């Protein structure tokens, strides 16, 4: 990675909020911010490409907004031919973080409404932060812990992010009392949390971590936990209480209804 934050823009208020979030992230990381707009071109040979001037104005205005939020950040910009999915996935190969809005227009329409969201979180080569149009709160970073090997990178990301933000981590695990085997209830969930977080505290001694075992349906539990959070961090897939979290109804509920920005971290396991 090249110490780079990438944000996808389309001219909507949603993407403008993403630009502000991305600028703050770049400032925290002392990273470059790259603003990109995707232009999908139909396959028809007779198709005339759109006038590039409005497109460049769009990314230039977004870049200027980023500079107003974080003047110390170096900002670059580009207009790239291709679908939003293809462009952002390619950009993620050289980024430390990819930032997008919760909804958009033009090339980014529906990006977080349906299959494209799952595809982006499944194929991005770096964590994906889904911004919110409302200002983020000042509460803890909520880390959804499932104990899976794939979720280990989400744990590592949350600790690094908490150090950058000087924020507390609230590590949560959800379980349903009616769907557990003997010996795997609340006590087992506490052990799972402890194992998942082991070693990270030594690396980040200044980060305060609270553990919380929550009883209830996963989607509702995570949405409730997001009410007091400044950021939620989740893995792209999991097991136990978070099985299939980004493959179907749970991911849709979280991306649509979380009360704070959500960062999805795809593990290599």
Backbone as CSV, one residue per row, in Angstrom:
resi,resn,N_x,N_y,N_z,CA_x,CA_y,CA_z,C_x,C_y,C_z
1,UNK,0.837,-1.191,0.000,0.000,0.000,0.000,0.879,1.250,0.000
2,UNK,0.311,2.333,-0.534,1.118,3.535,-0.685,0.688,4.691,0.186
3,UNK,0.157,4.419,1.371,-0.304,5.486,2.259,-1.253,6.410,1.511
4,UNK,-2.331,5.817,1.013,-3.272,6.523,0.154,-4.708,6.196,0.538
5,UNK,-5.548,7.212,0.609,-6.982,7.048,0.801,-7.662,7.415,-0.510
6,UNK,-8.602,6.591,-0.965,-9.327,6.828,-2.211,-10.803,7.037,-1.889
7,UNK,-11.423,8.036,-2.524,-12.851,8.266,-2.341,-13.529,8.332,-3.701
8,UNK,-14.643,7.602,-3.848,-15.437,7.641,-5.068,-16.484,8.728,-4.986
9,UNK,-16.597,9.539,-6.051,-17.552,10.658,-6.047,-18.432,10.606,-7.284
10,UNK,-19.639,11.170,-7.147,-20.564,11.235,-8.275,-21.355,12.530,-8.306
11,UNK,-21.035,13.480,-7.439,-21.728,14.751,-7.416,-22.909,14.816,-6.472
12,UNK,-23.265,13.704,-5.838,-24.392,13.682,-4.912,-23.967,14.200,-3.540
13,UNK,-24.955,14.566,-2.717,-24.651,14.991,-1.351,-24.048,13.845,-0.565
14,UNK,-24.434,12.639,-0.910,-23.892,11.462,-0.237,-22.394,11.325,-0.483
15,UNK,-21.975,11.516,-1.739,-20.551,11.388,-2.031,-19.766,12.570,-1.477
16,UNK,-20.401,13.740,-1.356,-19.727,14.873,-0.748,-19.433,14.596,0.728
17,UNK,-20.378,13.938,1.402,-20.138,13.526,2.782,-18.982,12.529,2.850
18,UNK,-18.911,11.630,1.857,-17.814,10.672,1.808,-16.476,11.378,1.620
19,UNK,-16.462,12.443,0.824,-15.228,13.208,0.620,-14.743,13.803,1.936
20,UNK,-15.665,14.384,2.707,-15.282,14.937,4.000,-14.723,13.886,4.926
21,UNK,-15.371,12.718,4.966,-14.891,11.609,5.807,-13.522,11.142,5.337
22,UNK,-13.357,11.038,4.006,-12.081,10.586,3.453,-10.959,11.576,3.748
23,UNK,-11.257,12.873,3.678,-10.251,13.892,3.974,-9.787,13.783,5.422
24,UNK,-10.731,13.552,6.336,-10.361,13.373,7.745,-9.498,12.141,7.935
25,UNK,-9.860,11.062,7.240,-9.056,9.833,7.347,-7.651,10.049,6.795
26,UNK,-7.539,10.753,5.684,-6.225,11.028,5.111,-5.392,11.887,6.056
27,UNK,-6.038,12.856,6.692,-5.319,13.709,7.650,-4.792,12.881,8.817
28,UNK,-5.638,12.006,9.361,-5.203,11.173,10.490,-4.017,10.294,10.105
29,UNK,-4.036,9.773,8.888,-3.022,8.833,8.441,-1.808,9.523,7.816
30,UNK,-1.901,10.856,7.671,-0.859,11.600,6.947,-0.662,10.995,5.564
31,UNK,-1.785,10.747,4.919,-1.806,10.068,3.621,-2.261,11.010,2.525
32,UNK,-1.991,10.612,1.287,-2.530,11.300,0.124,-3.997,10.922,-0.039
33,UNK,-4.806,11.846,-0.536,-6.209,11.561,-0.837,-6.411,11.628,-2.344
34,UNK,-6.976,10.571,-2.900,-7.258,10.543,-4.334,-8.766,10.517,-4.547
35,UNK,-9.270,11.498,-5.292,-10.703,11.634,-5.590,-10.936,11.094,-6.998
36,UNK,-11.869,10.140,-7.152,-12.070,9.508,-8.460,-13.554,9.444,-8.805
37,UNK,-13.833,9.678,-10.094,-15.190,9.545,-10.624,-15.156,8.547,-11.766
38,UNK,-16.084,7.588,-11.760,-16.148,6.564,-12.799,-17.182,6.942,-13.851
39,UNK,-16.830,6.735,-15.098,-17.735,7.012,-16.219,-17.956,5.719,-16.977
40,UNK,-19.147,5.146,-16.827,-19.468,3.913,-17.532,-19.844,4.212,-18.973
41,UNK,-19.207,3.530,-19.921,-19.462,3.774,-21.341,-20.216,2.595,-21.943
42,UNK,-21.355,2.834,-22.616,-22.074,1.752,-23.292,-21.217,1.120,-24.376
43,UNK,-21.580,-0.097,-24.759,-20.788,-0.826,-25.755,-21.098,-0.403,-27.186
44,UNK,-22.147,0.406,-27.405,-22.531,0.772,-28.768,-21.423,1.575,-29.462
45,UNK,-20.967,1.150,-30.640,-19.881,1.852,-31.341,-20.208,3.307,-31.657
46,UNK,-21.501,3.617,-31.903,-21.865,4.972,-32.302,-21.990,5.923,-31.117
47,UNK,-21.775,5.409,-29.931,-21.945,6.241,-28.730,-20.887,7.345,-28.679
48,UNK,-21.322,8.563,-28.389,-20.401,9.684,-28.255,-20.049,9.875,-26.780
49,UNK,-18.782,9.917,-26.434,-18.388,10.102,-25.033,-18.946,11.412,-24.496
50,UNK,-19.242,11.456,-23.191,-19.768,12.693,-22.607,-18.731,13.794,-22.609
51,UNK,-19.213,15.015,-22.556,-18.324,16.174,-22.467,-17.504,16.053,-21.179
52,UNK,-16.177,16.034,-21.279,-15.365,15.822,-20.080,-15.353,17.012,-19.129
53,UNK,-15.706,18.201,-19.614,-15.588,19.391,-18.762,-16.441,19.301,-17.495
54,UNK,-17.747,18.952,-17.585,-18.540,18.857,-16.356,-18.021,17.787,-15.407
55,UNK,-17.491,16.695,-15.982,-16.978,15.618,-15.138,-15.759,16.076,-14.360
56,UNK,-14.887,16.803,-15.017,-13.693,17.300,-14.327,-14.064,18.378,-13.312
57,UNK,-15.111,19.156,-13.612,-15.581,20.118,-12.611,-16.097,19.392,-11.376
58,UNK,-16.775,18.267,-11.607,-17.321,17.487,-10.500,-16.210,17.027,-9.553
59,UNK,-15.163,16.422,-10.110,-14.088,15.932,-9.238,-13.277,17.094,-8.662
60,UNK,-13.170,18.187,-9.428,-12.435,19.341,-8.913,-13.162,19.960,-7.721
61,UNK,-14.488,20.044,-7.810,-15.253,20.585,-6.687,-15.123,19.674,-5.467
62,UNK,-15.136,18.368,-5.706,-14.963,17.425,-4.598,-13.577,17.575,-3.976
63,UNK,-12.570,17.732,-4.827,-11.198,17.901,-4.321,-11.074,19.196,-3.520
64,UNK,-11.725,20.256,-3.993,-11.683,21.525,-3.255,-12.364,21.385,-1.897
65,UNK,-13.438,20.626,-1.849,-14.104,20.378,-0.561,-13.170,19.627,0.387
66,UNK,-12.465,18.646,-0.161,-11.512,17.896,0.666,-10.441,18.810,1.226
67,UNK,-9.935,19.730,0.408,-8.891,20.659,0.860,-9.428,21.610,1.931
68,UNK,-10.717,21.949,1.833,-11.293,22.834,2.855,-11.446,22.107,4.184
69,UNK,-11.671,20.794,4.133,-11.808,19.996,5.351,-10.444,19.725,5.982
70,UNK,-9.462,19.407,5.144,-8.126,19.060,5.642,-7.080,19.731,4.757
71,UNK,-6.782,21.011,5.000,-5.868,21.760,4.124,-4.472,21.155,4.016
72,UNK,-4.054,20.417,5.022,-2.703,19.866,5.022,-2.563,18.602,4.179
73,UNK,-3.677,18.066,3.660,-3.655,16.815,2.904,-3.408,17.089,1.421
74,UNK,-2.513,16.318,0.826,-2.281,16.386,-0.621,-3.419,15.664,-1.326
75,UNK,-4.097,16.355,-2.256,-5.274,15.805,-2.932,-5.012,15.700,-4.427
76,UNK,-5.282,14.514,-4.986,-5.220,14.310,-6.438,-6.606,13.895,-6.915
77,UNK,-6.819,13.957,-8.227,-8.144,13.653,-8.747,-8.052,13.040,-10.131
78,UNK,-9.091,12.258,-10.499,-9.116,11.670,-11.839,-10.533,11.270,-12.214
79,UNK,-10.773,11.255,-13.543,-12.004,10.718,-14.121,-11.592,9.477,-14.902
80,UNK,-12.196,8.329,-14.584,-11.759,7.056,-15.147,-12.924,6.368,-15.849
81,UNK,-12.684,5.866,-17.056,-13.708,5.135,-17.793,-13.880,3.746,-17.194
82,UNK,-15.129,3.370,-16.983,-15.407,2.048,-16.430,-16.559,2.106,-15.446
83,UNK,-17.030,0.955,-15.034,-18.093,0.917,-14.037,-17.523,1.302,-12.673
84,UNK,-18.407,1.772,-11.805,-17.971,2.141,-10.454,-17.308,0.962,-9.767
85,UNK,-17.885,-0.213,-9.919,-17.346,-1.402,-9.277,-15.925,-1.689,-9.765
86,UNK,-15.736,-1.682,-11.092,-14.428,-1.996,-11.646,-13.390,-0.942,-11.277
87,UNK,-13.780,0.327,-11.368,-12.851,1.419,-11.086,-12.418,1.403,-9.623
88,UNK,-13.389,1.264,-8.720,-13.056,1.298,-7.299,-12.260,0.072,-6.872
89,UNK,-12.579,-1.082,-7.446,-11.804,-2.282,-7.118,-10.357,-2.115,-7.564
90,UNK,-10.154,-1.561,-8.758,-8.788,-1.317,-9.235,-8.068,-0.308,-8.348
91,UNK,-8.761,0.764,-7.970,-8.152,1.772,-7.104,-7.774,1.189,-5.744
92,UNK,-8.555,0.234,-5.271,-8.294,-0.342,-3.951,-6.982,-1.118,-3.894
93,UNK,-6.440,-1.483,-5.050,-5.180,-2.229,-5.066,-4.011,-1.394,-4.564
94,UNK,-4.121,-0.069,-4.676,-3.017,0.803,-4.254,-3.436,1.721,-3.111
95,UNK,-4.534,1.376,-2.438,-5.049,2.219,-1.362,-4.960,1.512,-0.018
96,UNK,-4.909,2.302,1.036,-5.014,1.773,2.392,-6.462,1.764,2.858
97,UNK,-7.274,2.625,2.259,-8.678,2.729,2.637,-9.466,3.272,1.453
98,UNK,-10.639,2.688,1.209,-11.551,3.144,0.163,-12.801,3.689,0.848
99,UNK,-13.211,4.912,0.484,-14.365,5.560,1.115,-15.449,5.807,0.073
100,UNK,-16.681,5.428,0.396,-17.819,5.650,-0.499,-18.997,6.154,0.326
101,UNK,-19.963,6.774,-0.372,-21.180,7.229,0.282,-22.205,6.117,0.359
102,UNK,-23.243,6.299,1.185,-24.261,5.263,1.334,-25.177,5.114,0.131
103,UNK,-25.251,6.124,-0.705,-26.064,6.052,-1.920,-25.564,7.142,-2.862
104,UNK,-25.993,7.067,-4.135,-25.473,8.052,-5.071,-26.294,8.155,-6.323
105,UNK,-25.722,8.825,-7.341,-26.378,8.997,-8.632,-25.378,8.646,-9.723
106,UNK,-25.826,8.655,-10.943,-24.925,8.425,-12.065,-24.239,7.078,-11.969
107,UNK,-22.915,7.081,-12.150,-22.155,5.830,-12.186,-22.224,5.078,-10.878
108,UNK,-22.533,5.774,-9.787,-22.514,5.133,-8.483,-23.906,4.797,-7.973
109,UNK,-24.939,4.927,-8.823,-26.292,4.699,-8.337,-26.430,3.244,-7.880
110,UNK,-27.037,3.073,-6.719,-27.272,1.734,-6.200,-26.032,1.037,-5.714
111,UNK,-24.914,1.748,-5.586,-23.665,1.065,-5.253,-23.739,0.338,-3.927
112,UNK,-24.494,0.883,-2.992,-24.623,0.218,-1.710,-26.050,-0.257,-1.491
113,UNK,-26.743,-0.518,-2.578,-28.104,-1.019,-2.497,-28.187,-2.302,-3.304
114,UNK,-27.787,-3.406,-2.724,-27.910,-4.669,-3.425,-26.577,-5.334,-3.694
115,UNK,-26.477,-5.978,-4.851,-25.355,-6.863,-5.116,-24.032,-6.129,-5.240
116,UNK,-24.042,-4.877,-5.696,-22.781,-4.168,-5.875,-22.069,-3.950,-4.549
117,UNK,-22.827,-3.686,-3.490,-22.222,-3.498,-2.173,-21.504,-4.757,-1.730
118,UNK,-22.187,-5.891,-1.849,-21.566,-7.152,-1.455,-20.337,-7.436,-2.315
119,UNK,-20.422,-7.115,-3.614,-19.279,-7.342,-4.498,-18.101,-6.469,-4.119
120,UNK,-18.365,-5.196,-3.817,-17.280,-4.287,-3.466,-16.591,-4.729,-2.182
121,UNK,-17.370,-5.042,-1.148,-16.758,-5.466,0.107,-16.076,-6.819,-0.037
122,UNK,-16.552,-7.637,-0.977,-15.947,-8.956,-1.171,-14.665,-8.902,-1.989
123,UNK,-14.549,-7.911,-2.878,-13.422,-7.894,-3.813,-12.426,-6.757,-3.609
124,UNK,-12.767,-5.781,-2.797,-11.821,-4.695,-2.546,-10.550,-5.240,-1.914
125,UNK,-9.434,-4.673,-2.308,-8.140,-5.105,-1.773,-7.755,-4.351,-0.507
126,UNK,-8.624,-3.478,-0.035,-8.369,-2.729,1.196,-9.693,-2.541,1.924
127,UNK,-9.675,-2.115,3.170,-10.928,-1.855,3.878,-11.782,-0.811,3.158
128,UNK,-13.100,-0.956,3.281,-14.059,-0.046,2.660,-14.845,0.664,3.761
129,UNK,-14.781,2.003,3.777,-15.526,2.797,4.741,-16.751,3.383,4.061
130,UNK,-17.934,3.043,4.580,-19.189,3.576,4.064,-19.586,4.754,4.943
131,UNK,-19.528,5.956,4.377,-19.792,7.171,5.146,-21.287,7.347,5.370
132,UNK,-21.629,8.331,6.166,-23.013,8.736,6.387,-23.123,10.232,6.107
133,UNK,-24.291,10.674,5.667,-24.476,12.102,5.399,-24.521,12.910,6.687
134,UNK,-24.995,12.291,7.777,-25.033,12.975,9.061,-23.643,12.953,9.686
135,UNK,-23.261,13.998,10.423,-21.952,14.022,11.077,-21.801,12.848,12.036
136,UNK,-20.615,12.261,12.056,-20.350,11.135,12.949,-20.286,11.616,14.395
137,UNK,-20.641,10.739,15.317,-20.598,11.072,16.727,-19.187,11.008,17.279
138,UNK,-19.095,11.138,18.587,-17.780,11.129,19.246,-17.647,9.943,20.185
139,UNK,-18.495,8.948,20.033,-18.471,7.781,20.899,-17.353,6.816,20.544
140,UNK,-17.452,5.575,20.980,-16.403,4.595,20.721,-16.423,4.066,19.293
141,UNK,-15.378,3.346,18.932,-15.385,2.520,17.731,-15.974,1.181,18.133
142,UNK,-17.088,0.812,17.532,-17.704,-0.473,17.836,-17.105,-1.521,16.910
143,UNK,-16.514,-2.547,17.501,-15.882,-3.633,16.753,-16.731,-4.880,16.900
144,UNK,-17.282,-5.365,15.789,-18.068,-6.594,15.798,-17.115,-7.781,15.720
145,UNK,-17.103,-8.589,16.752,-16.155,-9.709,16.864,-16.902,-11.022,16.682
146,UNK,-16.431,-11.865,15.760,-17.064,-13.164,15.559,-16.118,-14.324,15.852
147,UNK,-14.838,-14.034,16.099,-13.895,-15.089,16.444,-13.352,-15.866,15.268
148,UNK,-13.720,-15.508,14.059,-13.250,-16.243,12.883,-11.855,-15.773,12.475
149,UNK,-11.065,-16.642,11.810,-9.759,-16.203,11.308,-9.883,-15.016,10.360
150,UNK,-10.933,-14.994,9.541,-11.116,-13.888,8.604,-11.369,-12.577,9.330
151,UNK,-11.921,-12.651,10.545,-12.219,-11.450,11.296,-11.026,-10.838,11.999
152,UNK,-9.882,-11.524,11.989,-8.703,-11.017,12.683,-8.231,-9.688,12.104
153,UNK,-8.367,-9.517,10.797,-7.914,-8.261,10.194,-8.830,-7.100,10.561
154,UNK,-10.104,-7.384,10.802,-11.016,-6.346,11.274,-10.608,-5.883,12.663
155,UNK,-10.199,-6.820,13.506,-9.732,-6.481,14.857,-8.487,-5.600,14.768
156,UNK,-7.539,-5.999,13.925,-6.308,-5.219,13.776,-6.611,-3.823,13.251
157,UNK,-7.529,-3.726,12.280,-7.899,-2.415,11.737,-8.507,-1.538,12.819
158,UNK,-9.394,-2.104,13.628,-10.074,-1.325,14.655,-9.088,-0.744,15.658
159,UNK,-8.099,-1.526,16.060,-7.101,-1.020,17.011,-6.273,0.103,16.389
160,UNK,-5.849,-0.079,15.147,-5.065,0.962,14.484,-5.888,2.231,14.312
161,UNK,-7.157,2.071,13.954,-8.031,3.225,13.758,-8.293,3.940,15.086
162,UNK,-8.484,3.173,16.151,-8.708,3.772,17.470,-7.495,4.594,17.903
163,UNK,-6.297,4.096,17.588,-5.085,4.847,17.923,-5.025,6.152,17.134
164,UNK,-5.407,6.108,15.866,-5.409,7.316,15.039,-6.421,8.338,15.528
165,UNK,-7.558,7.857,15.989,-8.643,8.751,16.408,-8.590,9.099,17.893
166,UNK,-7.677,8.453,18.626,-7.647,8.604,20.084,-9.014,8.236,20.656
167,UNK,-9.535,7.101,20.201,-10.888,6.668,20.559,-10.844,5.360,21.336
168,UNK,-11.910,5.106,22.071,-12.095,3.850,22.785,-12.709,2.818,21.848
169,UNK,-12.411,1.537,22.101,-13.041,0.445,21.352,-14.075,-0.235,22.234
170,UNK,-15.255,-0.449,21.685,-16.259,-1.299,22.314,-16.346,-2.561,21.464
171,UNK,-15.763,-3.656,21.954,-15.763,-4.924,21.231,-17.001,-5.715,21.625
172,UNK,-17.829,-6.050,20.651,-19.086,-6.731,20.944,-19.180,-8.057,20.205
173,UNK,-19.878,-8.984,20.844,-20.218,-10.258,20.208,-21.680,-10.548,20.510
174,UNK,-22.425,-10.896,19.472,-23.854,-11.170,19.631,-24.112,-12.668,19.601
175,UNK,-25.042,-13.104,20.446,-25.424,-14.516,20.434,-26.899,-14.630,20.784
176,UNK,-27.529,-15.682,20.260,-28.943,-15.936,20.518,-29.061,-17.054,21.543
177,UNK,-29.629,-16.803,22.713,-29.723,-17.819,23.759,-30.398,-19.104,23.300
178,UNK,-31.327,-19.004,22.376,-32.068,-20.186,21.934,-31.340,-20.973,20.850
179,UNK,-30.152,-20.491,20.429,-29.456,-21.140,19.320,-28.004,-21.465,19.673
180,UNK,-27.753,-21.850,20.924,-26.387,-22.174,21.321,-26.352,-23.538,21.969
181,UNK,-25.216,-24.200,21.828,-25.008,-25.494,22.464,-24.563,-25.277,23.908
182,UNK,-24.723,-26.299,24.760,-24.268,-26.155,26.146,-22.803,-25.746,26.226
183,UNK,-22.510,-24.796,27.100,-21.125,-24.338,27.280,-20.688,-23.290,26.297
184,UNK,-21.597,-22.858,25.402,-21.219,-21.844,24.402,-22.063,-20.583,24.542
185,UNK,-22.607,-20.340,25.715,-23.434,-19.167,25.946,-22.596,-17.953,26.260
186,UNK,-23.034,-17.186,27.275,-22.361,-15.928,27.599,-20.903,-16.142,27.984
187,UNK,-20.629,-17.183,28.767,-19.236,-17.421,29.175,-18.368,-17.763,27.968
188,UNK,-18.907,-18.575,27.072,-18.161,-18.901,25.855,-17.930,-17.675,24.996
189,UNK,-18.916,-16.785,24.942,-18.774,-15.556,24.168,-17.703,-14.651,24.762
190,UNK,-17.636,-14.598,26.101,-16.582,-13.816,26.759,-15.209,-14.364,26.409
191,UNK,-15.086,-15.680,26.409,-13.786,-16.288,26.054,-13.438,-15.992,24.600
192,UNK,-14.443,-16.038,23.746,-14.216,-15.738,22.322,-13.696,-14.312,22.167
193,UNK,-14.311,-13.363,22.853,-13.868,-11.973,22.788,-12.431,-11.840,23.258
194,UNK,-12.126,-12.469,24.380,-10.777,-12.365,24.937,-9.741,-12.931,23.974
195,UNK,-10.049,-14.071,23.353,-9.098,-14.674,22.407,-8.897,-13.780,21.184
196,UNK,-9.994,-13.226,20.681,-9.906,-12.403,19.468,-9.089,-11.141,19.686
197,UNK,-9.127,-10.598,20.894,-8.445,-9.335,21.174,-7.048,-9.525,21.742
198,UNK,-6.686,-10.758,22.073,-5.395,-11.034,22.722,-4.233,-10.527,21.877
199,UNK,-3.316,-9.832,22.520,-2.106,-9.348,21.863,-2.213,-7.950,21.309
200,UNK,-3.405,-7.520,20.960,-3.555,-6.193,20.363,-3.382,-5.088,21.394
201,UNK,-3.786,-5.356,22.626,-3.616,-4.360,23.678,-2.164,-4.044,23.950
202,UNK,-1.305,-5.058,23.828,0.128,-4.825,24.036,0.706,-3.941,22.940
203,UNK,0.183,-4.092,21.723,0.675,-3.280,20.615,0.149,-1.855,20.695
204,UNK,-1.065,-1.704,21.232,-1.678,-0.375,21.356,-2.057,-0.131,22.816
205,UNK,-1.062,0.084,23.672,-1.342,0.205,25.117,-2.186,1.419,25.488
206,UNK,-2.231,2.416,24.632,-3.003,3.619,24.959,-4.464,3.518,24.531
207,UNK,-4.847,2.427,23.868,-6.228,2.254,23.423,-7.022,1.523,24.501
208,UNK,-8.078,2.161,24.972,-8.964,1.546,25.958,-9.971,0.650,25.258
209,UNK,-10.150,-0.571,25.792,-11.057,-1.537,25.175,-12.067,-2.022,26.211
210,UNK,-13.335,-1.972,25.838,-14.400,-2.556,26.648,-14.983,-3.758,25.910
211,UNK,-15.296,-4.807,26.649,-15.912,-6.006,26.084,-17.396,-6.000,26.420
212,UNK,-18.214,-6.426,25.476,-19.641,-6.533,25.766,-20.239,-7.694,24.984
213,UNK,-20.830,-8.645,25.715,-21.553,-9.749,25.103,-23.021,-9.350,25.046
214,UNK,-23.571,-9.328,23.846,-24.940,-8.864,23.649,-25.829,-10.030,23.237
215,UNK,-26.953,-10.154,23.881,-27.901,-11.213,23.588,-28.988,-10.666,22.673
216,UNK,-29.131,-11.285,21.512,-30.179,-10.832,20.611,-29.853,-11.114,19.157
217,UNK,-30.785,-10.781,18.294,-30.621,-10.984,16.854,-29.524,-10.069,16.323
218,UNK,-28.661,-10.601,15.477,-27.430,-9.913,15.088,-27.674,-8.537,14.489
219,UNK,-28.589,-8.446,13.523,-28.812,-7.170,12.856,-29.282,-6.099,13.828
220,UNK,-30.279,-6.432,14.622,-30.806,-5.460,15.570,-29.755,-5.067,16.605
221,UNK,-28.960,-6.049,17.030,-27.920,-5.794,18.031,-26.881,-4.816,17.499
222,UNK,-26.436,-5.021,16.278,-25.417,-4.144,15.699,-25.962,-2.745,15.444
223,UNK,-27.179,-2.668,14.957,-27.768,-1.356,14.699,-27.921,-0.574,15.999
224,UNK,-28.365,-1.240,17.062,-28.472,-0.563,18.361,-27.107,-0.092,18.840
225,UNK,-26.109,-0.952,18.706,-24.761,-0.599,19.169,-24.198,0.590,18.401
226,UNK,-24.643,0.782,17.166,-24.109,1.872,16.345,-24.632,3.240,16.762
227,UNK,-25.675,3.284,17.569,-26.289,4.568,17.931,-25.318,5.501,18.633
228,UNK,-24.454,4.947,19.467,-23.539,5.779,20.247,-22.112,5.736,19.715
229,UNK,-21.917,5.207,18.498,-20.568,4.993,17.964,-20.167,6.090,16.985
230,UNK,-18.858,6.301,16.854,-18.348,7.168,15.793,-17.979,6.361,14.564
231,UNK,-17.833,5.040,14.728,-17.477,4.156,13.615,-17.784,2.733,14.034
232,UNK,-18.253,1.931,13.078,-18.407,0.498,13.299,-17.454,-0.240,12.374
233,UNK,-16.771,-1.248,12.902,-15.822,-2.042,12.121,-16.285,-3.491,12.121
234,UNK,-16.415,-4.063,10.939,-16.875,-5.440,10.791,-16.013,-6.157,9.761
235,UNK,-15.964,-7.487,9.880,-15.315,-8.294,8.860,-16.263,-8.536,7.698
236,UNK,-15.703,-8.919,6.560,-16.522,-9.120,5.370,-17.305,-10.425,5.409
237,UNK,-16.898,-11.331,6.257,-17.648,-12.572,6.443,-17.304,-13.099,7.824
238,UNK,-18.086,-14.028,8.304,-17.827,-14.499,9.661,-18.488,-15.820,9.941
239,UNK,-18.606,-16.119,11.231,-19.256,-17.340,11.659,-19.987,-17.031,12.953
240,UNK,-20.665,-18.011,13.506,-21.364,-17.801,14.771,-22.413,-16.724,14.633
241,UNK,-22.400,-15.751,15.563,-23.414,-14.707,15.585,-23.390,-13.828,14.367
242,UNK,-22.274,-13.835,13.593,-22.165,-12.936,12.456,-22.124,-13.682,11.125
243,UNK,-22.592,-14.912,11.103,-22.552,-15.690,9.868,-23.254,-14.958,8.732
244,UNK,-22.568,-14.851,7.592,-23.165,-14.254,6.406,-23.479,-12.785,6.553
245,UNK,-22.780,-12.089,7.439,-23.178,-10.723,7.766,-23.191,-9.813,6.545
246,UNK,-22.285,-10.031,5.594,-22.271,-9.166,4.415,-22.744,-9.902,3.178
247,UNK,-23.522,-10.936,3.378,-24.064,-11.685,2.261,-25.567,-11.817,2.465
248,UNK,-26.304,-10.758,2.198,-27.743,-10.843,2.307,-28.338,-9.829,3.249
249,UNK,-29.369,-10.250,3.997,-30.208,-9.316,4.736,-29.465,-8.573,5.837
250,UNK,-28.496,-9.218,6.491,-27.806,-8.531,7.582,-26.974,-7.372,7.047
251,UNK,-26.271,-7.603,5.945,-25.470,-6.514,5.376,-26.351,-5.361,4.922
252,UNK,-27.483,-5.698,4.308,-28.388,-4.643,3.855,-28.892,-3.819,5.037
253,UNK,-29.267,-4.498,6.110,-29.765,-3.788,7.289,-28.695,-2.875,7.868
254,UNK,-27.462,-3.369,7.961,-26.388,-2.586,8.561,-26.019,-1.391,7.689
255,UNK,-25.864,-1.610,6.391,-25.482,-0.519,5.506,-26.579,0.536,5.395
256,UNK,-27.816,0.111,5.483,-28.921,1.063,5.382,-29.226,1.757,6.702
257,UNK,-29.079,1.052,7.820,-29.653,1.541,9.062,-28.662,1.828,10.186
258,UNK,-27.375,1.522,10.008,-26.408,1.872,11.051,-26.404,3.381,11.234
259,UNK,-26.235,3.818,12.465,-26.294,5.245,12.788,-24.931,5.921,12.718
260,UNK,-23.944,5.223,12.218,-22.584,5.776,12.113,-21.929,5.199,10.870
261,UNK,-20.788,5.751,10.448,-20.058,5.150,9.330,-19.671,3.696,9.645
262,UNK,-19.587,2.880,8.613,-19.261,1.455,8.770,-18.030,1.133,7.919
263,UNK,-17.032,0.515,8.524,-15.867,0.057,7.763,-15.902,-1.465,7.681
264,UNK,-15.843,-1.977,6.449,-15.844,-3.410,6.202,-14.418,-3.829,5.841
265,UNK,-13.897,-4.809,6.576,-12.526,-5.263,6.374,-12.559,-6.689,5.867
266,UNK,-12.030,-6.900,4.689,-12.013,-8.259,4.107,-10.738,-8.958,4.509
267,UNK,-10.847,-10.036,5.284,-9.681,-10.798,5.700,-9.169,-11.676,4.590
268,UNK,-7.959,-12.172,4.744,-7.365,-13.039,3.736,-7.595,-14.503,4.053
269,UNK,-8.133,-14.771,5.276,-8.338,-16.169,5.671,-9.543,-16.758,4.959
